[in-house]
């Protein structure tokens, strides 16, 4: 190895790393088929997935409509206040009107009594059940999880949720389901307490978009992506600006470094033995 | 009135540390990681301070406050993403810095090396404590698993665990003390980093050739100020890329579920930078044995200055030593992979073999280099 050229050494290193990585990848792929009984969701071309892609705000608005008319019966969005809707997919007046549809317990008033009032922008989306025990009782023992962070809280994110909503099918031969359970190959274990929630034309979109099952799923998941990542659009915009500064600055620093070092890098050491 | 002249003590320290410091002319990019780690530490302290302004260390509020701050506190999402991904980059820098030290024989600087290993231990402790604070599922269960390891200590184990927890389980008392310690430790690390530099500058940096460089040094400024600045740009670029475009790529989705003592996650695992140690811990079927192996995986670095000395510093001129070193890198990466897998076959056997190979490196490297020295 001492006599090897740089190219040979690089090749040997690359081959070694490639062999190690390849062996590891083979084992991982092989085992991933055997060890896991859950179907992995295929990747989908979400419109907001790219590094410079923003949310489809019309889709967020439709998705809120789906949530409100379908999902809100069982699932809460306890981290989302109505004021977050403003300038995202509703005007301030629309958001106020939306908030005013709910009744909120408030108080105490001047005489010490609790009272009910219409919702305001500062209120959070209402909980469908007063507590988790009531939620479990109403849903065959399974508590419908809060959806505010669901896109971030599951492996596969949007892809998993989309395929979960659309992936219901009859259980395969030999699979026993409990009473009230349904089979979904994407759900860990296969047996899910939620019945298929979406079907074509379950609601009518206010903007006239055909409410097919896949459209409903796509919109509600885009909405849930927004609830989990409200900073998404600003984050990517900020990122583009940062890269516009960082990349030229890096190039400039690299140039100046090479310029300062050029004298040392082009130096030569010459041995002039003494002539006696 | 204090006059900051070139003869003042503060100006003198700055001048001798980063301006006129004699530095070997031939140190490579691997020597950039020291300054990069300093940048990481400063970033973590700064972003952590800002996050602490809006954090409440209470089991009923922590998760809620962290999530709410995304929508309600201007740019808090940026500080959280920077802090979380900054921790990952801190460990990338640490592992590469240690690998450089092992390859080029930097451990012969006993004081520098020992302080460095203490810094590593404190940073690992700080990262563990910090991960508990958001009080997600992985925060809670990670805290439960790791603190429960102390119950393996003979006689005093269970009392130590209760003392650590501040109660009979991981609960509010644990969270508040973890917050206090997580706030304190980075400043200790900063002080130790200063000590690390103090010992280093006593002897001067080593260089890739492993020979004395006293006859050929240059001043730190501009040469290495610019080189370090380029290193910072190339390091910060991917960090900001993650922060802005893929902030949760390295995280665990389970930590976006509020911590629940009644629901155990299917796969409890730490962040990627602890997976190699996690694999070693789980490889030993005995609880105390696993804890000892976990501690030994990091503490074995203290042994390096006492390993057999070689004729030439470092592994640059020891071909079989290099093969063994890069095998160790492969073993480390495979241990990280194995740590993310469940405790089932074949991962158990794979972890055990890899753990053996990891420790075997430290036993074998001294002998291999000694054999080559005898052949010279």
XYZ file of C-alpha atoms in Angstrom:
652
model
C 0.000 0.000 0.000
C 2.994 2.291 0.563
C 3.655 2.398 -3.181
C 0.086 3.112 -4.194
C -0.788 6.293 -6.044
C -3.353 8.711 -4.634
C -5.881 7.491 -7.172
C -5.450 3.881 -6.093
C -5.834 4.803 -2.445
C -8.996 6.793 -3.157
C -10.373 3.891 -5.184
C -9.584 1.387 -2.439
C -11.213 3.632 0.172
C -14.288 4.133 -1.986
C -14.538 0.400 -2.671
C -14.187 -0.401 1.016
C -16.822 2.120 2.045
C -19.073 1.022 -0.792
C -18.772 -2.623 0.196
C -19.526 -1.844 3.852
C -22.435 0.394 2.942
C -23.744 -2.056 0.380
C -23.645 -4.916 2.858
C -25.423 -2.836 5.453
C -28.039 -1.721 2.925
C -28.640 -5.280 1.760
C -29.191 -6.465 5.321
C -31.472 -3.531 6.085
C -33.577 -4.021 2.951
C -33.772 -7.750 3.420
C -34.826 -7.470 7.023
C -37.236 -4.614 6.402
C -39.362 -6.949 4.296
C -39.344 -9.718 6.872
C -39.580 -7.958 10.207
C -42.377 -5.459 9.506
C -46.031 -6.434 9.111
C -47.206 -2.899 8.283
C -47.526 -1.674 4.715
C -45.206 1.251 4.054
C -46.943 4.157 2.302
C -45.595 5.066 -1.146
C -44.355 8.635 -1.612
C -46.762 11.146 -3.141
C -45.980 14.413 -5.003
C -47.312 16.869 -2.411
C -47.321 20.412 -3.773
C -45.543 21.768 -0.661
C -42.810 19.131 -0.387
C -40.016 20.762 -2.376
C -37.466 23.057 -0.704
C -38.976 26.150 -2.377
C -42.627 25.037 -2.533
C -45.227 26.836 -0.437
C -48.545 25.488 0.808
C -51.527 25.466 -1.533
C -53.622 27.854 0.552
C -56.817 27.105 -1.362
C -56.263 23.460 -0.424
C -55.750 24.458 3.247
C -59.101 26.291 3.133
C -60.871 23.292 1.620
C -59.107 21.031 4.114
C -60.430 23.086 7.016
C -63.901 22.594 5.584
C -63.330 18.815 5.504
C -61.992 18.843 9.071
C -64.906 20.896 10.351
C -67.613 18.830 8.677
C -66.109 15.353 8.995
C -63.207 15.057 11.445
C -64.196 17.589 14.137
C -66.927 15.233 15.360
C -64.239 13.082 17.019
C -60.795 14.690 16.640
C -59.660 17.856 18.406
C -57.240 20.525 17.212
C -56.468 21.860 20.673
C -53.315 23.795 19.714
C -54.973 25.842 16.948
C -56.720 29.155 17.702
C -59.007 30.871 15.181
C -56.648 33.846 14.940
C -54.120 31.627 13.145
C -56.556 31.360 10.223
C -56.234 35.083 9.440
C -54.233 35.834 6.287
C -53.498 32.124 5.797
C -56.766 30.870 4.303
C -59.354 33.342 5.661
C -59.747 37.087 6.001
C -60.091 38.500 9.503
C -63.838 38.911 9.093
C -64.248 35.332 7.853
C -62.220 34.016 10.775
C -64.296 36.078 13.251
C -67.467 34.713 11.684
C -66.082 31.181 11.914
C -65.153 31.639 15.564
C -68.554 33.112 16.383
C -70.228 29.831 15.353
C -68.986 28.115 18.512
C -70.180 28.663 22.077
C -67.461 29.100 24.689
C -67.753 28.878 28.463
C -66.223 32.005 29.959
C -66.234 33.897 33.216
C -66.595 34.669 35.984
C -68.554 37.836 35.223
C -69.034 40.800 37.574
C -71.395 38.847 39.796
C -69.175 35.762 39.882
C -71.088 33.555 37.458
C -69.725 31.547 34.553
C -71.474 32.317 31.260
C -71.592 31.183 27.650
C -70.600 33.488 24.826
C -69.913 33.238 21.077
C -66.317 32.405 20.174
C -63.678 35.036 19.390
C -60.481 34.979 17.344
C -58.449 34.282 20.466
C -60.380 31.080 21.259
C -59.099 27.647 20.329
C -60.976 25.172 18.147
C -63.534 23.341 20.274
C -62.905 19.912 21.766
C -65.461 17.302 20.593
C -65.392 15.578 24.015
C -64.955 17.061 27.520
C -62.182 14.566 28.400
C -60.443 11.415 27.128
C -62.729 9.095 29.108
C -65.771 10.489 27.316
C -63.905 10.211 23.981
C -63.057 6.551 24.651
C -66.616 5.752 25.763
C -68.036 7.220 22.566
C -65.525 5.426 20.326
C -65.491 1.810 21.402
C -62.639 2.335 23.866
C -60.273 4.066 21.405
C -59.446 7.736 22.019
C -59.364 9.723 18.736
C -55.978 11.504 18.875
C -55.564 15.262 18.582
C -54.675 16.147 14.985
C -52.699 19.391 15.489
C -49.297 17.707 15.058
C -50.386 14.444 13.417
C -48.398 15.057 10.205
C -45.175 15.333 12.243
C -46.128 12.676 14.806
C -46.261 9.718 12.420
C -43.547 8.063 10.337
C -44.337 8.815 6.710
C -46.119 12.080 7.526
C -48.529 13.169 4.816
C -47.991 10.006 2.751
C -48.935 7.784 5.700
C -52.056 9.810 6.521
C -53.234 9.905 2.896
C -52.869 6.172 2.420
C -54.427 5.514 5.812
C -57.542 7.501 4.865
C -57.806 5.813 1.465
C -56.447 2.370 2.266
C -59.354 0.648 3.982
C -60.068 -2.825 2.603
C -61.444 -6.197 3.665
C -59.190 -8.079 6.075
C -57.148 -10.905 4.534
C -58.012 -14.521 5.302
C -57.152 -15.450 8.896
C -57.064 -11.915 10.310
C -59.545 -11.529 13.169
C -60.853 -8.090 14.028
C -62.454 -7.036 17.300
C -65.983 -5.666 17.377
C -66.154 -2.175 15.947
C -62.689 -2.456 14.388
C -61.790 -2.078 10.718
C -58.890 -3.376 8.669
C -56.317 -0.944 7.302
C -52.976 -2.348 6.073
C -51.203 0.980 6.732
C -52.186 1.128 10.397
C -49.677 -0.607 12.728
C -51.228 -3.962 13.587
C -53.885 -3.617 10.871
C -56.888 -3.178 13.197
C -58.038 0.445 13.471
C -60.937 1.775 15.548
C -61.851 4.514 13.057
C -64.330 3.633 10.325
C -63.469 4.836 6.795
C -64.104 8.569 7.296
C -64.085 9.826 3.712
C -66.044 8.970 0.584
C -66.833 10.886 -2.558
C -69.249 13.801 -2.099
C -69.405 13.397 1.700
C -69.336 17.222 1.726
C -69.798 19.938 -0.893
C -66.833 22.277 -1.282
C -67.771 25.970 -1.167
C -65.418 26.724 -4.076
C -67.037 24.079 -6.304
C -64.065 21.682 -6.443
C -65.307 18.116 -7.070
C -65.239 16.411 -3.661
C -63.770 13.064 -4.673
C -62.390 10.843 -1.913
C -58.783 11.478 -2.939
C -59.402 15.251 -3.182
C -60.926 15.281 0.290
C -57.977 13.355 1.707
C -55.431 15.565 -0.056
C -57.064 18.759 1.188
C -57.541 17.711 4.790
C -53.947 16.519 4.982
C -52.662 19.776 3.495
C -54.683 21.520 6.214
C -53.140 19.262 8.872
C -49.659 19.946 7.453
C -50.352 23.616 8.043
C -51.565 23.035 11.614
C -48.361 21.093 12.354
C -46.070 23.558 10.576
C -47.661 27.032 10.582
C -44.230 28.565 9.978
C -43.723 26.498 6.794
C -44.001 29.216 4.116
C -42.034 31.792 6.096
C -39.372 29.224 6.896
C -38.741 28.373 3.248
C -38.831 32.028 2.174
C -36.293 32.831 4.887
C -34.241 29.856 3.716
C -34.087 31.089 0.138
C -32.896 34.500 1.354
C -30.319 32.889 3.628
C -28.924 30.747 0.794
C -28.779 33.823 -1.486
C -26.434 35.407 1.073
C -24.598 32.325 2.325
C -23.541 30.871 -1.012
C -21.826 34.014 -2.377
C -20.332 34.709 1.059
C -18.881 31.194 1.172
C -17.450 31.641 -2.327
C -15.915 34.981 -1.314
C -14.385 33.528 1.857
C -12.976 30.602 -0.091
C -11.452 32.968 -2.663
C -9.842 35.168 -0.003
C -8.501 32.113 1.825
C -6.916 30.771 -1.345
C -5.536 34.225 -2.132
C -3.874 34.631 1.282
C -2.505 31.094 1.223
C -1.206 31.211 -2.349
C 2.245 32.412 -1.227
C 2.667 29.561 1.248
C 1.096 26.953 -1.037
C 3.391 27.851 -3.929
C 6.503 27.858 -1.760
C 9.289 25.434 -2.491
C 11.748 23.831 -0.130
C 15.141 23.389 -1.711
C 17.937 21.482 -0.015
C 21.334 22.890 -0.879
C 23.890 20.604 0.720
C 27.067 22.274 1.899
C 30.012 21.821 -0.422
C 33.083 21.378 1.661
C -10.040 54.330 33.450
C -9.306 51.013 31.767
C -7.351 51.545 28.573
C -7.471 48.754 26.058
C -3.967 49.076 24.756
C -1.932 46.358 23.111
C -0.313 45.685 26.485
C -3.567 45.121 28.406
C -4.110 41.575 29.747
C -7.325 41.020 27.740
C -5.834 42.222 24.486
C -2.786 40.115 25.222
C -4.878 36.944 25.670
C -6.776 37.597 22.432
C -3.568 38.357 20.585
C -1.825 35.208 21.778
C -4.871 32.990 21.084
C -6.146 34.042 17.663
C -3.818 36.633 16.157
C -0.149 35.999 16.606
C -0.432 32.372 17.762
C 2.288 30.337 15.981
C 0.496 27.562 14.120
C 1.963 24.767 11.995
C 1.758 25.655 8.320
C 0.625 22.188 7.253
C -2.437 21.471 9.409
C -5.270 20.157 7.237
C -9.069 20.558 7.196
C -9.314 18.006 10.014
C -7.915 20.716 12.289
C -10.911 22.950 11.521
C -13.216 21.022 13.808
C -11.898 22.600 16.978
C -13.050 26.075 15.969
C -16.243 24.608 14.493
C -17.070 23.068 17.845
C -16.556 26.463 19.453
C -19.018 27.937 16.944
C -21.462 25.099 17.706
C -21.190 25.729 21.438
C -21.801 29.462 20.991
C -24.782 28.726 18.704
C -26.293 26.287 21.177
C -25.852 28.666 24.122
C -27.320 31.601 22.189
C -30.307 29.686 20.743
C -30.863 27.909 24.058
C -30.957 31.215 25.942
C -33.596 32.555 23.562
C -35.668 29.360 23.838
C -35.460 29.476 27.637
C -37.171 32.889 27.580
C -40.362 31.187 26.392
C -40.052 27.818 28.105
C -41.837 26.572 31.197
C -40.414 23.484 32.868
C -43.625 21.848 34.076
C -45.056 18.531 32.913
C -48.483 20.106 32.265
C -47.081 23.004 30.250
C -43.746 22.134 28.597
C -45.100 20.365 25.526
C -47.859 22.910 25.033
C -45.525 25.904 25.439
C -42.968 24.549 22.971
C -45.637 23.870 20.312
C -47.485 27.136 20.913
C -44.293 29.140 20.528
C -44.108 28.081 16.861
C -47.182 30.092 16.000
C -47.068 32.769 18.649
C -43.465 33.848 19.266
C -41.766 35.501 16.312
C -39.070 33.222 14.854
C -39.137 30.799 17.788
C -39.467 28.035 15.195
C -36.045 29.129 13.897
C -34.399 28.980 17.301
C -35.913 25.570 18.076
C -34.887 24.115 14.695
C -31.409 25.670 15.076
C -31.031 24.279 18.601
C -32.244 20.777 17.681
C -30.188 20.502 14.491
C -27.279 22.364 16.069
C -27.035 19.531 18.590
C -26.707 17.020 15.735
C -23.992 19.092 14.090
C -22.264 19.496 17.460
C -21.964 15.715 17.639
C -20.857 15.420 14.001
C -18.066 17.870 14.859
C -17.248 16.062 18.117
C -16.959 12.634 16.519
C -14.839 13.940 13.622
C -12.646 15.918 16.047
C -12.078 12.790 18.172
C -11.456 10.683 15.052
C -8.809 13.205 13.968
C -7.234 12.956 17.414
C -7.190 9.159 17.306
C -5.794 9.017 13.760
C -3.071 11.631 14.135
C -2.036 10.674 17.670
C -3.199 13.916 19.293
C -3.878 11.961 22.481
C -0.190 12.204 23.402
C -1.172 15.664 24.691
C -2.499 14.034 27.885
C -4.054 17.110 29.519
C -5.684 18.356 26.304
C -7.060 14.888 25.554
C -8.360 14.275 29.091
C -10.122 17.642 29.265
C -11.532 16.897 25.812
C -13.031 13.588 26.954
C -14.577 15.353 29.962
C -16.072 17.891 27.541
C -17.486 15.011 25.472
C -19.110 13.480 28.554
C -20.621 16.800 29.630
C -21.933 17.536 26.132
C -23.514 14.072 25.989
C -25.101 14.677 29.393
C -26.315 18.100 28.312
C -27.824 16.717 25.088
C -29.637 13.979 27.022
C -31.007 16.492 29.551
C -32.082 18.878 26.796
C -33.948 16.185 24.862
C -36.176 15.565 27.903
C -37.357 19.187 28.119
C -40.019 19.241 25.336
C -41.738 16.403 27.245
C -42.707 14.403 24.177
C -43.087 10.628 24.236
C -39.445 10.004 23.427
C -38.362 12.673 25.944
C -40.276 10.976 28.761
C -39.458 7.375 27.883
C -35.823 8.142 27.021
C -35.455 9.764 30.433
C -37.131 6.763 32.063
C -34.882 4.221 30.303
C -31.588 6.015 30.875
C -32.194 7.068 34.487
C -33.418 3.532 35.278
C -30.007 2.214 34.197
C -28.594 3.526 37.457
C -30.693 0.941 39.316
C -28.132 -1.603 38.099
C -25.600 -0.189 40.577
C -25.175 -2.713 43.385
C -26.695 -1.897 46.799
C -27.320 1.813 46.211
C -28.875 1.543 42.729
C -32.564 1.978 43.535
C -31.874 4.830 45.979
C -29.746 6.623 43.382
C -32.573 6.378 40.846
C -35.150 7.798 43.280
C -32.724 10.588 44.152
C -32.177 11.344 40.454
C -35.891 11.335 39.722
C -36.786 13.440 42.731
C -39.681 11.054 43.299
C -40.868 7.544 42.476
C -40.947 8.031 38.704
C -39.845 10.482 36.041
C -42.164 13.396 36.764
C -42.241 17.146 37.351
C -39.318 17.163 39.806
C -37.193 15.393 37.198
C -38.134 17.870 34.484
C -37.352 20.959 36.556
C -33.961 19.708 37.698
C -33.106 18.571 34.155
C -33.892 22.095 32.938
C -31.631 23.625 35.578
C -28.776 21.253 34.769
C -29.238 21.646 31.008
C -28.948 25.412 31.457
C -25.840 25.136 33.650
C -23.745 22.482 31.889
C -22.952 24.397 28.654
C -21.261 27.140 30.671
C -19.153 24.475 32.376
C -18.330 23.147 28.921
C -17.332 26.657 27.816
C -14.977 26.940 30.760
C -13.485 23.529 30.035
C -13.081 24.487 26.378
C -10.977 27.416 27.541
C -8.893 25.026 29.650
C -8.636 22.673 26.647
C -7.200 25.541 24.567
C -4.917 26.613 27.412
C -3.292 23.188 27.576
C -3.111 22.980 23.793
C -1.379 26.331 23.419
C 1.179 25.263 26.002
C 2.620 22.844 23.446
C 1.142 24.095 20.170
C -0.951 22.173 17.650
C 0.276 18.922 16.184
C 0.244 18.373 12.425
C -0.613 15.571 9.958
C 3.015 14.462 9.582
C 3.360 13.771 13.292
C 6.756 15.472 13.468
C 7.817 18.655 15.223
C 6.672 21.766 13.366
C 8.598 24.304 15.466
C 10.731 25.294 12.487
C 7.825 26.035 10.181
C 4.954 27.957 11.730
C 2.843 30.876 10.589
C 0.736 33.379 12.504
C -2.880 32.422 13.099
C -4.257 35.649 11.584
C -5.028 35.873 8.603
C -4.127 32.329 7.580
C -6.171 30.255 9.968
C -8.790 32.902 10.712
C -9.729 32.740 7.028
C -9.398 28.956 6.849
C -11.614 28.572 9.909
C -14.103 31.034 8.428
C -14.340 28.925 5.263
C -14.851 25.880 7.483
C -17.633 27.664 9.351
C -19.355 28.537 6.051
C -19.207 24.941 4.824
C -20.450 23.682 8.193
C -23.180 26.258 8.755
C -24.489 25.896 5.190
C -25.856 22.353 5.627
C -26.991 23.241 9.167
C -29.069 26.160 7.903
C -30.213 24.011 4.989
C -31.691 21.561 7.481
C -33.113 24.351 9.683
C -34.911 26.035 6.789
C -35.902 23.152 4.529
C -35.945 19.875 6.502
C -36.005 20.863 10.193
C -37.319 17.531 11.525
C -35.365 15.141 9.251
C -33.065 13.947 12.066
C -35.769 13.922 14.761
C -38.188 11.244 15.936
C -41.903 11.645 15.103
C -42.783 10.161 18.523
C -41.550 13.332 20.174
C -44.452 15.244 18.619
C -46.802 13.256 20.850
C -47.149 14.546 24.405
C -45.375 12.376 26.970
C -47.738 9.772 28.445
C -46.574 7.469 31.271
C -49.401 5.050 30.415
C -48.480 4.530 26.737
C -45.077 3.061 25.850
C -43.770 3.747 22.312
C -43.077 0.690 20.156
C -39.431 1.636 19.618
C -37.760 3.683 22.317
C -34.527 5.007 20.897
C -32.330 8.061 21.441
C -31.250 10.568 18.800
C -28.813 9.275 16.163
C -25.695 10.498 17.976
C -26.324 8.134 20.909
C -27.323 5.078 18.856
C -23.839 3.518 18.824
C -23.744 3.557 22.639
C -27.367 2.345 22.762
C -26.430 -0.639 20.573
C -23.520 -1.485 22.886
C -25.805 -1.147 25.941
C -28.379 -3.569 24.485
C -25.774 -6.012 23.191
C -24.964 -7.250 26.712
C -27.772 -9.493 28.032
C -27.034 -8.506 31.653
C -28.323 -5.129 32.949
C -25.217 -4.154 34.958
C -23.007 -5.522 32.192
C -24.810 -3.378 29.649
C -24.417 -0.270 31.784
C -20.701 -0.976 32.287
C -20.286 -1.516 28.518
C -22.161 1.739 27.811
C -19.892 3.684 30.150
C -16.796 1.917 28.862
C -17.679 2.798 25.249
C -16.934 6.443 26.030
C -14.573 6.177 29.007
C -12.193 3.980 27.024
C -11.037 7.205 25.371
C -9.257 8.058 28.643
C -7.017 5.043 27.952
C -5.662 6.473 24.670
C -2.816 8.573 26.204
C -1.588 5.426 27.972
C -1.629 3.209 24.868
C 1.764 1.980 23.596
C 3.754 4.835 22.070
C 4.641 4.620 18.411
C 7.894 5.708 16.753
C 5.977 8.051 14.492
C 3.021 9.971 15.915
C -0.311 9.031 14.385
C -1.308 6.350 11.897
C -0.286 8.131 8.663
C 2.682 5.809 8.182
C 1.141 2.629 9.593
C -0.842 0.942 6.766
C -2.378 -1.822 8.893
C -3.145 0.712 11.604
C -5.031 2.721 8.986
C -6.998 -0.338 7.876
C -7.936 -0.992 11.507
C -8.854 2.655 12.076
C -11.177 2.829 9.081
C -12.667 -0.492 10.118
C -13.453 1.197 13.442
C -15.222 3.972 11.519
C -17.252 1.308 9.703
C -18.009 -0.451 12.991
C -19.143 2.865 14.520
C -21.498 3.561 11.589
C -22.891 0.016 11.705
C -23.362 0.264 15.487
C -25.345 3.471 14.897
C -27.527 1.588 12.407
C -27.923 -1.400 14.744
C -28.963 0.893 17.613
C -31.984 2.013 15.583
C -33.231 -1.537 15.123
C -35.522 -3.428 17.513
C -34.104 -6.004 19.933
C -34.693 -8.987 17.638
C -32.587 -11.354 15.609
C -30.397 -10.808 13.650
C -29.793 -7.359 15.134
C -28.877 -8.758 18.564
C -26.031 -10.888 17.233
C -24.924 -8.114 14.864
C -24.774 -5.642 17.796
C -22.794 -8.087 19.906
C -20.224 -8.732 17.178
C -19.892 -5.025 16.403
C -19.557 -4.122 20.099
C -16.749 -6.653 20.442
C -15.011 -5.215 17.365
C -15.375 -1.680 18.758
C -13.509 -2.496 21.967
C -11.097 -4.787 20.144
C -9.742 -1.794 18.180
C -8.334 -0.224 21.326
C -6.618 -3.472 22.308
C -5.243 -4.246 18.859
C -4.069 -0.865 17.553
C -1.168 -0.598 19.982
C 0.043 -4.114 19.097
C -0.220 -3.564 15.329
C 1.808 -0.366 15.420
C 4.356 -1.948 17.727
C 4.831 -4.847 15.253
C 5.486 -2.385 12.431
C 7.893 -0.390 14.588
C 9.879 -3.580 15.219
C 10.054 -4.210 11.462
C 11.560 -0.779 10.800
